[in-house]
Tab-separated table of C-alpha atoms in Angstrom:
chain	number	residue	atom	x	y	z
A	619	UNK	CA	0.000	0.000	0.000
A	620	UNK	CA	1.528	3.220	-0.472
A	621	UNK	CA	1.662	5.899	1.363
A	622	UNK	CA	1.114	9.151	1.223
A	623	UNK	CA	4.281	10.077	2.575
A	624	UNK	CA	5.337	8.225	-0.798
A	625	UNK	CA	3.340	10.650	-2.669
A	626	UNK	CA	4.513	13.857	-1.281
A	627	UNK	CA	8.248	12.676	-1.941
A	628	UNK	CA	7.283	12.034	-5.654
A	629	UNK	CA	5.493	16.083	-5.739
A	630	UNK	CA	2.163	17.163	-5.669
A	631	UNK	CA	2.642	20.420	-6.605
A	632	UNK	CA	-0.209	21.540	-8.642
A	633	UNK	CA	-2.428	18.735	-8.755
A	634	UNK	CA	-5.456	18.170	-7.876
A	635	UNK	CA	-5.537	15.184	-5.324
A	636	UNK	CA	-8.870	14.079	-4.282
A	637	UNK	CA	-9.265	13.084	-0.858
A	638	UNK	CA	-12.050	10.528	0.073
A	639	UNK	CA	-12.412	11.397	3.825
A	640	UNK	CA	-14.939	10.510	6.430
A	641	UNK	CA	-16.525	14.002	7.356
A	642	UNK	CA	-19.434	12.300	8.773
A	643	UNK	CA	-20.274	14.240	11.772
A	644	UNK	CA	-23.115	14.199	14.134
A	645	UNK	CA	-25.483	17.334	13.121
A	646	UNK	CA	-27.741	19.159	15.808
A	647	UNK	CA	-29.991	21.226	14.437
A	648	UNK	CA	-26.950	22.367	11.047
A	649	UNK	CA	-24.530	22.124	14.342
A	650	UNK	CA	-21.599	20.089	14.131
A	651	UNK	CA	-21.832	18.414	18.144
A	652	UNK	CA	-18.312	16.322	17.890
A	653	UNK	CA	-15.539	17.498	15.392
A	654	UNK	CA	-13.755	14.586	15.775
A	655	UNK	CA	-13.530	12.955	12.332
A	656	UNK	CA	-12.746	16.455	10.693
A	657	UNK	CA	-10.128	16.693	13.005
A	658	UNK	CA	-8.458	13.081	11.996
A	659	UNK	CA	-8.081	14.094	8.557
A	660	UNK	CA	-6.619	17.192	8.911
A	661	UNK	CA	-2.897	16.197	8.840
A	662	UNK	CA	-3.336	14.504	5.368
A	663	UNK	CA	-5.301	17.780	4.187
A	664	UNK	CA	-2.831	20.068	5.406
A	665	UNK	CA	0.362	18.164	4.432
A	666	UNK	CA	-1.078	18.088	0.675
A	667	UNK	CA	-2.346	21.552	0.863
A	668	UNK	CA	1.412	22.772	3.044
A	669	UNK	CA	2.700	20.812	-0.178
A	670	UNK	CA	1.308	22.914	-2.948
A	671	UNK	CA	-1.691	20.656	-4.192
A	672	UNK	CA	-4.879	20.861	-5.376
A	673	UNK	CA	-6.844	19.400	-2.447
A	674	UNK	CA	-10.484	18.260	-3.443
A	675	UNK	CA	-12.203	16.890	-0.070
A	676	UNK	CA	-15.081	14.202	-1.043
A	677	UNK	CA	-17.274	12.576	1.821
A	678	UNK	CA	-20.528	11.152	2.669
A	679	UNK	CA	-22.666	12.534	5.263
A	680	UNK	CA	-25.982	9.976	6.988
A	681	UNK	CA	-28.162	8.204	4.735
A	682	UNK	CA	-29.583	10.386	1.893
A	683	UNK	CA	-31.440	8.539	-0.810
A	684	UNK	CA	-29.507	8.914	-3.189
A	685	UNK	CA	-30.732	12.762	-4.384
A	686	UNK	CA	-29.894	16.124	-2.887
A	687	UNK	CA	-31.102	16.464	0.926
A	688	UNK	CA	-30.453	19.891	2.484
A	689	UNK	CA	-30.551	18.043	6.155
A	690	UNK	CA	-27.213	15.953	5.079
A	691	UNK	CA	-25.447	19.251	3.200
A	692	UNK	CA	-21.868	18.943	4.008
A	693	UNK	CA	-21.855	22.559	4.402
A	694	UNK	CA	-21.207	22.807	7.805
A	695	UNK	CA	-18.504	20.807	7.512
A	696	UNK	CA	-16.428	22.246	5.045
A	697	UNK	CA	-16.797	25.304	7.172
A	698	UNK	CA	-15.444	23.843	10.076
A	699	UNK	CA	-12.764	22.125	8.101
A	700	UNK	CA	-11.448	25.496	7.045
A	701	UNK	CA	-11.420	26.866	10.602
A	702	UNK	CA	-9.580	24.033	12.013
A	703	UNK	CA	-6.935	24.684	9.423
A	704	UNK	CA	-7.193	28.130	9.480
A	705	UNK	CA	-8.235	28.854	5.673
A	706	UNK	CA	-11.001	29.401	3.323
A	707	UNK	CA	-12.190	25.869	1.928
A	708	UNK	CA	-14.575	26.330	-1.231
A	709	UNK	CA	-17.609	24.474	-1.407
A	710	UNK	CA	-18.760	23.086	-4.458
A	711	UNK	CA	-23.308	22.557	-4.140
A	712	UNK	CA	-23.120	19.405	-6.109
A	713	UNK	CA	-20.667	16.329	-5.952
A	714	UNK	CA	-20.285	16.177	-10.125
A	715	UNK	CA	-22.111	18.880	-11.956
A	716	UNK	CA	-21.064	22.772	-12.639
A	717	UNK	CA	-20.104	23.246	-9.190
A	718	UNK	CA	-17.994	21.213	-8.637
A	719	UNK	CA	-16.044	21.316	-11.893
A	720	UNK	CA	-15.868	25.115	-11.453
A	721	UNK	CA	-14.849	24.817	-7.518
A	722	UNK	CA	-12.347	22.842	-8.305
A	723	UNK	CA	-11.388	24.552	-11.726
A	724	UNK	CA	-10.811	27.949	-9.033
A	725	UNK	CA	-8.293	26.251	-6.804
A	726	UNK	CA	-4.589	27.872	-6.847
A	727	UNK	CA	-2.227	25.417	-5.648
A	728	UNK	CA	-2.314	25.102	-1.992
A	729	UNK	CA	-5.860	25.588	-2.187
A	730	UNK	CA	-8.921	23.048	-0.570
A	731	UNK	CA	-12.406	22.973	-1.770
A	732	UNK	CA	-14.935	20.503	-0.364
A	733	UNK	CA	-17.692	19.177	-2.955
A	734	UNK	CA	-21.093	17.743	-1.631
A	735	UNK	CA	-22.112	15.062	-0.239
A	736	UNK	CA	-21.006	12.128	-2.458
A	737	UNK	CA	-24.451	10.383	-1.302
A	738	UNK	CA	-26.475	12.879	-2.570
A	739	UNK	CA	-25.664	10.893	-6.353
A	740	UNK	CA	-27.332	7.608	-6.576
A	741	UNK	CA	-24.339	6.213	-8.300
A	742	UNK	CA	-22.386	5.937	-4.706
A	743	UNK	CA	-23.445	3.532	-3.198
A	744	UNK	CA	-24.823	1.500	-5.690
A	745	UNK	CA	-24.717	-2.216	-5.915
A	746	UNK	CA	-24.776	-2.216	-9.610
A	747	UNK	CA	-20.866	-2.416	-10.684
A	748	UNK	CA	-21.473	-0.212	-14.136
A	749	UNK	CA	-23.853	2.378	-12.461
A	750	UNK	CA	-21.123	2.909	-9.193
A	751	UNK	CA	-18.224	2.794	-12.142
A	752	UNK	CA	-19.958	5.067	-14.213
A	753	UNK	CA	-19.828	7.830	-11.232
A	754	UNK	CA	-16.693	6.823	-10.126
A	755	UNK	CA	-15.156	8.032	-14.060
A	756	UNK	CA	-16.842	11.255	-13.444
A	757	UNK	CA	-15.460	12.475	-10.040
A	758	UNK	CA	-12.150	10.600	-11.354
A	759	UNK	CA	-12.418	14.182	-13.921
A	760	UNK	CA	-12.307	15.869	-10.807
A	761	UNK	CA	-8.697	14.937	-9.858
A	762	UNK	CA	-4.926	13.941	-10.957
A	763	UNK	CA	-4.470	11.627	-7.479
A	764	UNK	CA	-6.372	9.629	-5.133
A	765	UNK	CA	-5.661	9.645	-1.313
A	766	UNK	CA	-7.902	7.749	0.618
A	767	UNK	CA	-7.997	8.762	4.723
A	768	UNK	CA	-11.968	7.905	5.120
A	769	UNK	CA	-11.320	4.782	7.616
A	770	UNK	CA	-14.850	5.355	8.525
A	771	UNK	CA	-15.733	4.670	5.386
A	772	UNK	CA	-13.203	1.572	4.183
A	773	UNK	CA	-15.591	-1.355	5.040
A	774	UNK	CA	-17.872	-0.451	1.990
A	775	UNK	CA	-18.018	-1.218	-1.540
A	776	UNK	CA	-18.549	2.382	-2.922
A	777	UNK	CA	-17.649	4.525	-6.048
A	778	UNK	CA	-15.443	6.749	-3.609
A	779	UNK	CA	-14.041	4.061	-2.152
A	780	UNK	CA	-13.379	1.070	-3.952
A	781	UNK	CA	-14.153	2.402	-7.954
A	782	UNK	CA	-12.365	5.804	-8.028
A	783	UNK	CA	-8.884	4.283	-6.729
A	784	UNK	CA	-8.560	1.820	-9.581
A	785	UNK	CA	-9.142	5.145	-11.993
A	786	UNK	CA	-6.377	7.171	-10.400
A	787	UNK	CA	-2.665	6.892	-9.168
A	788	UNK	CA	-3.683	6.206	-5.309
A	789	UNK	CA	-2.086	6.106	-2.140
A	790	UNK	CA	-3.284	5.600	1.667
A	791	UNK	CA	-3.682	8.791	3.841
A	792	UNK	CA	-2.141	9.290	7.532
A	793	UNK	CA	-5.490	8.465	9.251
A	794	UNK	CA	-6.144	5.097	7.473
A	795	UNK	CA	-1.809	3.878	8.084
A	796	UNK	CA	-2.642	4.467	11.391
A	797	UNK	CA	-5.729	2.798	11.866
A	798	UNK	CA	-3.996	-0.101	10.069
A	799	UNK	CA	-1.045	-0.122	12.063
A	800	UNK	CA	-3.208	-0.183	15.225
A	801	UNK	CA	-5.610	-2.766	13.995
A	802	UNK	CA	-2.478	-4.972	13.352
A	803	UNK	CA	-1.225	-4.431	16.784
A	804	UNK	CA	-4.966	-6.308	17.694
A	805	UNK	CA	-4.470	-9.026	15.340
A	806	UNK	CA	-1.028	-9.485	14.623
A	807	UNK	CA	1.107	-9.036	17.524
A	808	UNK	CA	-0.824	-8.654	20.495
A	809	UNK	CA	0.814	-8.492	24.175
A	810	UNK	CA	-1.432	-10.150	26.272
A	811	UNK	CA	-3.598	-10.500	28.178
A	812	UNK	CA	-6.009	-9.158	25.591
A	813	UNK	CA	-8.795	-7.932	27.044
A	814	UNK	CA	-12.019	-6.604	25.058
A	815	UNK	CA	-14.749	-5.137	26.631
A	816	UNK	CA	-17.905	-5.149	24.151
A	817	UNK	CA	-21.099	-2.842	24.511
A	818	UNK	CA	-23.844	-1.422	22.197
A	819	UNK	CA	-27.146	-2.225	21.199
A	820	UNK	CA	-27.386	-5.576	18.885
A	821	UNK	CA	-25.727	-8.544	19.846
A	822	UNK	CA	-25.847	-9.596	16.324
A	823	UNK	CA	-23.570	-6.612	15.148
A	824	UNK	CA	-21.215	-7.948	17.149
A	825	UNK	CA	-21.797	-11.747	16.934
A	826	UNK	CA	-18.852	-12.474	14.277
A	827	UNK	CA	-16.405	-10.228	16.110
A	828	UNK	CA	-17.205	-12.160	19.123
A	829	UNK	CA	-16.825	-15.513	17.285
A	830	UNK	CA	-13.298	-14.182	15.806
A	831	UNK	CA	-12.277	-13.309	19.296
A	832	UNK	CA	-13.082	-16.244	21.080
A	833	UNK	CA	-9.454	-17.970	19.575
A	834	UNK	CA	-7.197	-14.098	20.073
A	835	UNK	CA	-8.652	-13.053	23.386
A	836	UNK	CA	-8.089	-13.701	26.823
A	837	UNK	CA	-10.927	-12.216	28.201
A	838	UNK	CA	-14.332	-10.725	27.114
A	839	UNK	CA	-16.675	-8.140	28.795
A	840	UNK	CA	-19.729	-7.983	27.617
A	841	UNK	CA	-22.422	-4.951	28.771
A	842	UNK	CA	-24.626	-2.431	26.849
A	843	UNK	CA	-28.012	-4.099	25.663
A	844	UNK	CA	-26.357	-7.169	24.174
A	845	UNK	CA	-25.659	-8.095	27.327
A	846	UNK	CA	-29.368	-9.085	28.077
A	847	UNK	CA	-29.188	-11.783	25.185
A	848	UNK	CA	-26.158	-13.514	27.176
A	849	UNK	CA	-27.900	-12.886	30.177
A	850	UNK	CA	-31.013	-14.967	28.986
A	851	UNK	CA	-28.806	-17.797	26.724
A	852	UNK	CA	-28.124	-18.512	30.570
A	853	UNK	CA	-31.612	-19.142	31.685
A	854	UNK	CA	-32.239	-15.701	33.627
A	855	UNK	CA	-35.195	-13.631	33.476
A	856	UNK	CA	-34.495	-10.198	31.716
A	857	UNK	CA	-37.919	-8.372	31.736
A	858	UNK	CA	-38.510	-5.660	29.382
A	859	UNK	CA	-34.890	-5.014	28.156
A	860	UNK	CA	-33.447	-5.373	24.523
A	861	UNK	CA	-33.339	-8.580	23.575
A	862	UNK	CA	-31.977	-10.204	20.372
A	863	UNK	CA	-34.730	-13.979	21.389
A	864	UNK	CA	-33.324	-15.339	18.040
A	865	UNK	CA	-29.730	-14.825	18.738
A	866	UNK	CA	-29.377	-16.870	22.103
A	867	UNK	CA	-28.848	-20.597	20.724
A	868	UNK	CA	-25.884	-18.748	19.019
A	869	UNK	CA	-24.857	-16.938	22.161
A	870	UNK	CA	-25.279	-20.049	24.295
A	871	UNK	CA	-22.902	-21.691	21.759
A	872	UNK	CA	-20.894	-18.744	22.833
A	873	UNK	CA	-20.963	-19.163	26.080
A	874	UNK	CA	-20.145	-23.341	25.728
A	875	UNK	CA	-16.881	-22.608	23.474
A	876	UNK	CA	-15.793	-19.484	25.648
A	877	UNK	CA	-15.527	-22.423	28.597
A	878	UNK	CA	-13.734	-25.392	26.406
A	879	UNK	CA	-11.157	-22.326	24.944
A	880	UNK	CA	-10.255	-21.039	28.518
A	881	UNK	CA	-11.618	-17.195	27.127
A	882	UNK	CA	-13.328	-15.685	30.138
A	883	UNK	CA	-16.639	-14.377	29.324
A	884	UNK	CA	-17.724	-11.986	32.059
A	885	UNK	CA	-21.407	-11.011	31.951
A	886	UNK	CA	-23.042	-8.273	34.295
A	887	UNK	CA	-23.238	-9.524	37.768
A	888	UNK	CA	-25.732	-6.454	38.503
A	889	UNK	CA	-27.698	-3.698	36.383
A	890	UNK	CA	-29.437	-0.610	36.605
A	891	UNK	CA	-33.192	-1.074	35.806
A	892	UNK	CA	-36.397	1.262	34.871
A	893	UNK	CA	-40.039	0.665	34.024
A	894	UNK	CA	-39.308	2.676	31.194
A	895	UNK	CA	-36.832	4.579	28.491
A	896	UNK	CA	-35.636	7.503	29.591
A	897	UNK	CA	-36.031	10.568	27.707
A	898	UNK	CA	-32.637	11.886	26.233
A	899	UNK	CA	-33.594	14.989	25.427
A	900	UNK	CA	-35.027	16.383	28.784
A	901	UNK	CA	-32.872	14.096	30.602
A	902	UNK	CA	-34.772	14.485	33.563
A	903	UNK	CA	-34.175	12.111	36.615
A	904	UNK	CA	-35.354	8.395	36.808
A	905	UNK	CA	-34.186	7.225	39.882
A	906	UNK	CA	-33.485	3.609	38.479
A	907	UNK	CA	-32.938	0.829	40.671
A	908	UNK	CA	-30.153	-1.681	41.239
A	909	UNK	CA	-30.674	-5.660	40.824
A	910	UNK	CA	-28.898	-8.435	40.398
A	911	UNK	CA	-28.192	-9.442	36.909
A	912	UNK	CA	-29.785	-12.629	37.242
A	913	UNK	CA	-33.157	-11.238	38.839
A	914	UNK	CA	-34.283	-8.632	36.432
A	915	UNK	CA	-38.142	-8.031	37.224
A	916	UNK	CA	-40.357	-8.872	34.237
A	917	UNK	CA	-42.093	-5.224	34.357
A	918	UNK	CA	-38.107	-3.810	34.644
A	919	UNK	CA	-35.919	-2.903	31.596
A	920	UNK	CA	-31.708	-3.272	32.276
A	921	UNK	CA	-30.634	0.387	31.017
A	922	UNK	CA	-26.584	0.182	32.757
A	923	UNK	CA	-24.323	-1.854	33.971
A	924	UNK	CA	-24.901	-1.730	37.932
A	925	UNK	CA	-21.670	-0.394	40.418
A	926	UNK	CA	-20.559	-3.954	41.528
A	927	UNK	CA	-20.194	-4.863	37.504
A	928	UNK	CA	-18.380	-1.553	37.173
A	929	UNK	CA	-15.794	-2.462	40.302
A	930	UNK	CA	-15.566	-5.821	38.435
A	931	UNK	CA	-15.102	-4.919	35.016
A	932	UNK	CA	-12.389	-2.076	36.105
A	933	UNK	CA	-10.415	-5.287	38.034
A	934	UNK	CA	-10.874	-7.028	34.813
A	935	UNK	CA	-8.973	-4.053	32.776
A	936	UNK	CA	-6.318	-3.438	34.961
A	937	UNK	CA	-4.021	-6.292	34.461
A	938	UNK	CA	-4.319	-6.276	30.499
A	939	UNK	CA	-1.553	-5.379	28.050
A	940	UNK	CA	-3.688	-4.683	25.119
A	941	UNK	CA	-7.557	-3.540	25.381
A	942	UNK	CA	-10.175	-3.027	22.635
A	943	UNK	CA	-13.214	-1.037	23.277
A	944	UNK	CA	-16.515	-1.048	21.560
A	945	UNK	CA	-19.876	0.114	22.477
A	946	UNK	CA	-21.542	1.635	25.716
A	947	UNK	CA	-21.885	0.419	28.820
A	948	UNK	CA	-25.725	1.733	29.121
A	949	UNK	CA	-27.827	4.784	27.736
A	950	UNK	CA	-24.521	6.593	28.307
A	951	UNK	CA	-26.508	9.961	27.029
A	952	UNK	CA	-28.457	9.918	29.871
A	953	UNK	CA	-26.949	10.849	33.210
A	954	UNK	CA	-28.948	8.159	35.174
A	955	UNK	CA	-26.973	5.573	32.901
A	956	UNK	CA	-23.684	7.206	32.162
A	957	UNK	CA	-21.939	5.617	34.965
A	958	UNK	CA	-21.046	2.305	33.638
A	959	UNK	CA	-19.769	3.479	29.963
A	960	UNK	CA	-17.788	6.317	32.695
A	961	UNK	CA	-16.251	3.713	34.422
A	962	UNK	CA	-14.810	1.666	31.497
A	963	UNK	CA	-13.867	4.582	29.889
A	964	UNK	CA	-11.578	5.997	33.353
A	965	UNK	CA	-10.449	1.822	33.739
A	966	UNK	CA	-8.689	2.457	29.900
A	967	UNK	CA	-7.779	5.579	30.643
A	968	UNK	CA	-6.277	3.911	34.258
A	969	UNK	CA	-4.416	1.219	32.469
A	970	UNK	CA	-0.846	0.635	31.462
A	971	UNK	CA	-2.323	-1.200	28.222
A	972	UNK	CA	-2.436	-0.066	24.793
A	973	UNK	CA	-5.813	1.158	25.108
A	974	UNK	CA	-7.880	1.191	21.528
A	975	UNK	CA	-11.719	2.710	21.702
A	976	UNK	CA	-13.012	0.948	18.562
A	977	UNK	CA	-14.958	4.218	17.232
A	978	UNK	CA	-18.734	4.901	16.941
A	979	UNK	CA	-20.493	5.189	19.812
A	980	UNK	CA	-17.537	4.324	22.093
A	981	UNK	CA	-15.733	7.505	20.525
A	982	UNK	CA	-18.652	9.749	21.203
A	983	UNK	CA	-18.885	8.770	24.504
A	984	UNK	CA	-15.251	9.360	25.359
A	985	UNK	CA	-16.422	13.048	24.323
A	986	UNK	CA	-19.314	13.379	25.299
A	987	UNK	CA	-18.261	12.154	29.167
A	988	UNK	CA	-15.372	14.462	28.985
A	989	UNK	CA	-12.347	12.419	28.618
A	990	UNK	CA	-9.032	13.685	27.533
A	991	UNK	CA	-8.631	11.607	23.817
A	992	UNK	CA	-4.974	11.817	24.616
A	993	UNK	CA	-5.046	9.769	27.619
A	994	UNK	CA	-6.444	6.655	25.601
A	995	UNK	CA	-3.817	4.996	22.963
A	996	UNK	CA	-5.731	5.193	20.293
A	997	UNK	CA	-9.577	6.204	19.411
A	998	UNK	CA	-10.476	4.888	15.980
A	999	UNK	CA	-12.716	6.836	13.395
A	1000	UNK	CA	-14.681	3.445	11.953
A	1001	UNK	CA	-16.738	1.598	14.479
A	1002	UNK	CA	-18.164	-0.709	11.668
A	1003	UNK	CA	-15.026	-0.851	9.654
A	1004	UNK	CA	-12.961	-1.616	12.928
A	1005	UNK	CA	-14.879	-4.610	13.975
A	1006	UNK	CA	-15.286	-6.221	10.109
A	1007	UNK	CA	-11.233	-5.775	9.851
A	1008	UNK	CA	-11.189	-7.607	13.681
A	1009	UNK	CA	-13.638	-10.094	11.687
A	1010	UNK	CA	-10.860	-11.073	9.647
A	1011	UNK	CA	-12.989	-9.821	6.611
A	1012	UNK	CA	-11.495	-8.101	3.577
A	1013	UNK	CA	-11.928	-4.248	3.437
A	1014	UNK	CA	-13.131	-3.075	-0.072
A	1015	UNK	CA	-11.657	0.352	0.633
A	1016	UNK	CA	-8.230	-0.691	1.392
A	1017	UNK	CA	-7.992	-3.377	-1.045
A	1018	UNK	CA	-8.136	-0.710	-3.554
A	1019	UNK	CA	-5.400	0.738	-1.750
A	1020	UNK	CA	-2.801	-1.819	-2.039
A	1021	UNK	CA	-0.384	-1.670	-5.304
């Protein structure tokens, strides 16, 4: 894979160099709430833009069908992009049309410019090979080079990602050889113990991660609403919370090879419990209650792990080498059910390990709960692309990458 240190040796001077980046930030109300992934792919843009290039930003922003969408512009965005690097970025209204071609057509070297959403074109994520190709030739008029630093972005199979490399003379931005280089440091040489800690909603977005890690781990934590699943595969009552009923002969196959491998599986031994949902917009108090994890009351719904699970999970973390993080504890964004996500978080943050927070909601959280990012050894920009690379599956975006 080259690199794009590679491609600044070689001179960029004057070309237009299309970066696919993940700009896909959180949006309240046309506010950018976390800055995060605008601020990963700054040291590519700068070093191109530092170098005398053309820079031509390119991203995708939520789910848009595939036609414009004022609620997904990338507008605010680009702003915020040239603020962080302390310049005007242009911002071209379409992703192919006149805009762009006269946005980019503007640029003096040195220059950025950020076109529109690349979802707003039908042709992006399509599953049709000549349709996706067919948009991939036009942005590829858009540009002399390729850099792709979208990590975010590198698990899926569009134009952007996968097409428009194979059109262009490409090479791998700073934020994706780092991402790489710490996903290899899970997979290829890990000091142990290796301890994972896994959270979220959906045990089944996490069920071939878990079946991967069951033969490189040494020990898996497992809270957040998935929890509930492995809570029930082991014959407990579990109430009202989320539950995945059709993933538990799975997860009790789990559990069985977790105890023939010698992984340790450690469940919740207590949880934080409600009648009902809290609302995360008022946030206003729920006094939740505490209860064992294996007597959840049927009219009760598990919302956090409880503060014995939290004491345990911490000792669990603090003898590790290497640690990967992914998904809440709880409803982190409500304060009643922060404390659990808090407590992993400050256990990483505690630890002598290399510490990786595997993106997503994880990464938010860290925010969100006011953690310093620094104090963490690495905080990934791909939740989903993380986990499918810890899967052991092939990444379309950084196949195209490699020479």
């Amino acid at each position: 894979m080259k690199t794009i240190d590679e491609l600044l040796a070689e001179g960029v001077a004057g070309k237009r160099v299309f970066v696919r980046a993940d700009l896909n930030v959180p949006l309240d109300g046309g506010a950018i709430s976390d800055d995060g992934r605008i601020r990963a792919v700054l040291p590519t843009v700068k070093a191109l833009a530092d170098a005398g290039a053309k820079v031509v930003v390119a991203s995708h922003l939520g789910r848009p069908k595939g036609a414009p969408d004022p609620a997904f512009s990338l507008a605010p965005a680009a702003t915020r992009l040239g603020e962080l690097l302390g310049a005007p970025v242009a911002f071209a209204t379409d992703t192919v049309g006149e805009s762009a071609r006269s946005t980019v057509g503007g640029l003096a070297d040195g220059q950025v410019a950020v076109i529109e959403n690349l979802r707003f074109n039908a042709g992006e994520t399509s599953k049709d090979d000549a349709e996706r190709g067919a948009f991939a030739d036009r942005l590829a008029e858009l540009a002399d080079l390729y850099v792709g630093d979208g990590f975010g972005a590198v698990h899926r199979k569009h134009a952007s990602v996968y097409d428009l490399p194979a059109r262009l003379p490409h090479a791998a931005g700073f934020l994706i050889a780092t991402e790489v280089g710490v996903l290899k440091k899970l997979t290829e040489d890990v000091q142990r113990p290796y301890v994972v800690a896994l959270g979220g909603a959906k045990v089944s977005d996490k069920l071939a991660v878990i079946d991967e890690l069951l033969g490189k781990a040494d020990r898996i934590l497992i809270g957040g609403g998935m929890a509930y699943t492995f809570l029930k595969a082991q014959g407990h009552e579990v109430g009202i919370s989320l539950l995945q009923e059709d993933q538990v002969p799975v997860v009790q196959e789990y559990i069985e090879r977790a105890e023939k491998t010698g992984v340790e599986l450690v469940l919740p031994v207590d949880v934080l419990v409600s009648t009902e949902f809290p609302d995360l917009k008022a946030k206003a108090p729920t006094n939740p209650a505490t209860v064992a994890g294996d007597a959840i009351p049927a009219d009760q719904e598990g919302l956090d792990i409880g503060p014995e699970t939290r004491k345990l999970y911490a000792s669990k973390l603090a003898d590790a080498a290497t640690v990967f993080w992914n998904g809440p504890m709880g409803v982190f964004e409500h304060p009643d059910y922060a404390e659990g996500t808090k407590a992993v978080a400050q256990a990483l943050v505690d630890s002598p390990a290399f510490t990786v927070v595997g993106g997503g909601d994880s990464a938010a959280a860290v925010r969100i709960l006011g953690f310093d990012e620094n104090a963490f050894g690495h905080i990934s920009t791909g939740g989903g692309a993380s986990l499918e690379y810890l899967e052991g599956k092939t990444l379309p975006g950084l196949a195209a990458l490699e020479d």
